[in-house]
Amino acid sequence: MARRITTAIRYPRIKRLLFKFLPNTNTRVNQLKNGEVHVVALAPWDKYRELAAIPSIVVARTPGNAYEHVTLNERTFPPFADVRVRRALISALDRQGYARTILDGLAPVADGPIQPVSWAYTDRVARYPFDPGKARALLDEAGWAPGADGIRARGGKRLAFTLITQAGYAIRESIAQAVERQLREVGVDVAVELRDGTALAAIWFEGRFDAMLHWWQLPSDPELTTFFAADRTPPAGRNINYFRDDRLTELLYASDRTVDRARRKALLERAQAIIADEVPEIPLYSITRLDAVPASLVNFKGNPTNTGIFWNVHEWAIR
């Protein structure tokens, strides 16, 4: 991307930007350290301490409005349609443990799709602390009994599903393995499959998966309708849970129809409460942006929204 001088804003001080697309997180970090690239957007958390120790690099930390979660596809795996099963799954996962160990304390546990950085966020929602005993009790109540191998079954069908996620992303792979291990401990058989980003996008859009570990990033003005309204399943939207709740759909469309922020906040708070209670997906953690840039770069300012890091690129300069 080359500099283009206009009269609307001060002209950019950097003449040219060259973009490289590197799917593997280790490759990104190695090229940054070797000087092959100068900026890494969304630097991997497992490399934070390594990068922060390099004097020529600054790792900017920006609380974001994105969140990592497990999408539960009710269309392909009918047991997910039972809220007791969904509540059991989230109760079986030590999400605080993930934040403390796998994420090195860099990201807090998320309780829903809207994050604390947003004006629409509320913490007055149902919480699900790590409780394997509660998870087992809920699965018992739902009729899923342990078999000889410890995996639960009902009506001759095992409680077994596939969890897909992106290959080449070390932290995501570690979390997928932790999810697999902890769900097995309560009698749920999970098979983890890794796919490249292009294949993953096609799979989620077509709904060809049981569960998926991935992230969503909301716009600065939080709009949940495309993710949770009953009529927004693909291709009309991104409700890839295929979850349907008419109360929630009504609240979301009502929030879209008003420009009164106080009313929108009230409507979105009620929507968040329903999402937390019904658990159509399993929120894992709120994504703190880590962007690695040269220490010599002036005027870099992290951005928590889906606008990305280049929102003020015209102000960047090298000292």
JSON list of C-alpha atoms in Angstrom, two decimals, residues 6 18 39 43 53 97 102 105 111 116 124 132-133 146-147 155 182 192 230 243 261-262 278 283 285 300 302 310:
[
{"chain": "A", "resi": 6, "resn": "THR", "atom": "CA", "xyz": [-4.94, 14.28, 0.17]},
{"chain": "A", "resi": 18, "resn": "LEU", "atom": "CA", "xyz": [3.79, -4.10, 2.57]},
{"chain": "A", "resi": 39, "resn": "VAL", "atom": "CA", "xyz": [4.74, -5.27, 12.81]},
{"chain": "A", "resi": 43, "resn": "ALA", "atom": "CA", "xyz": [0.82, -11.36, 18.30]},
{"chain": "A", "resi": 53, "resn": "ALA", "atom": "CA", "xyz": [12.10, -8.90, 26.53]},
{"chain": "A", "resi": 97, "resn": "GLY", "atom": "CA", "xyz": [-7.33, -22.22, 34.80]},
{"chain": "A", "resi": 102, "resn": "ILE", "atom": "CA", "xyz": [-2.36, -21.32, 28.95]},
{"chain": "A", "resi": 105, "resn": "GLY", "atom": "CA", "xyz": [-2.82, -14.18, 32.80]},
{"chain": "A", "resi": 111, "resn": "ASP", "atom": "CA", "xyz": [-19.09, -14.47, 30.40]},
{"chain": "A", "resi": 116, "resn": "PRO", "atom": "CA", "xyz": [-16.13, -5.04, 29.49]},
{"chain": "A", "resi": 124, "resn": "ARG", "atom": "CA", "xyz": [-25.36, -9.14, 35.88]},
{"chain": "A", "resi": 132, "resn": "PRO", "atom": "CA", "xyz": [-17.25, -31.14, 37.35]},
{"chain": "A", "resi": 133, "resn": "GLY", "atom": "CA", "xyz": [-19.66, -32.51, 39.96]},
{"chain": "A", "resi": 146, "resn": "PRO", "atom": "CA", "xyz": [-21.80, -43.51, 31.81]},
{"chain": "A", "resi": 147, "resn": "GLY", "atom": "CA", "xyz": [-20.90, -46.65, 29.88]},
{"chain": "A", "resi": 155, "resn": "GLY", "atom": "CA", "xyz": [-30.76, -44.52, 23.72]},
{"chain": "A", "resi": 182, "resn": "GLN", "atom": "CA", "xyz": [-11.80, -32.10, 30.84]},
{"chain": "A", "resi": 192, "resn": "VAL", "atom": "CA", "xyz": [-10.21, -32.49, 18.11]},
{"chain": "A", "resi": 230, "resn": "ALA", "atom": "CA", "xyz": [-33.31, -17.08, 15.07]},
{"chain": "A", "resi": 243, "resn": "PHE", "atom": "CA", "xyz": [-29.91, -21.60, 18.25]},
{"chain": "A", "resi": 261, "resn": "ARG", "atom": "CA", "xyz": [-28.34, 4.49, 23.84]},
{"chain": "A", "resi": 262, "resn": "ALA", "atom": "CA", "xyz": [-29.92, 4.07, 27.29]},
{"chain": "A", "resi": 278, "resn": "GLU", "atom": "CA", "xyz": [-29.22, -20.52, 27.77]},
{"chain": "A", "resi": 283, "resn": "PRO", "atom": "CA", "xyz": [-17.51, -18.23, 26.13]},
{"chain": "A", "resi": 285, "resn": "TYR", "atom": "CA", "xyz": [-11.97, -15.58, 27.39]},
{"chain": "A", "resi": 300, "resn": "PHE", "atom": "CA", "xyz": [0.98, 3.60, 17.23]},
{"chain": "A", "resi": 302, "resn": "GLY", "atom": "CA", "xyz": [-4.02, 0.01, 19.74]},
{"chain": "A", "resi": 310, "resn": "PHE", "atom": "CA", "xyz": [-4.37, 0.70, 10.88]}
]
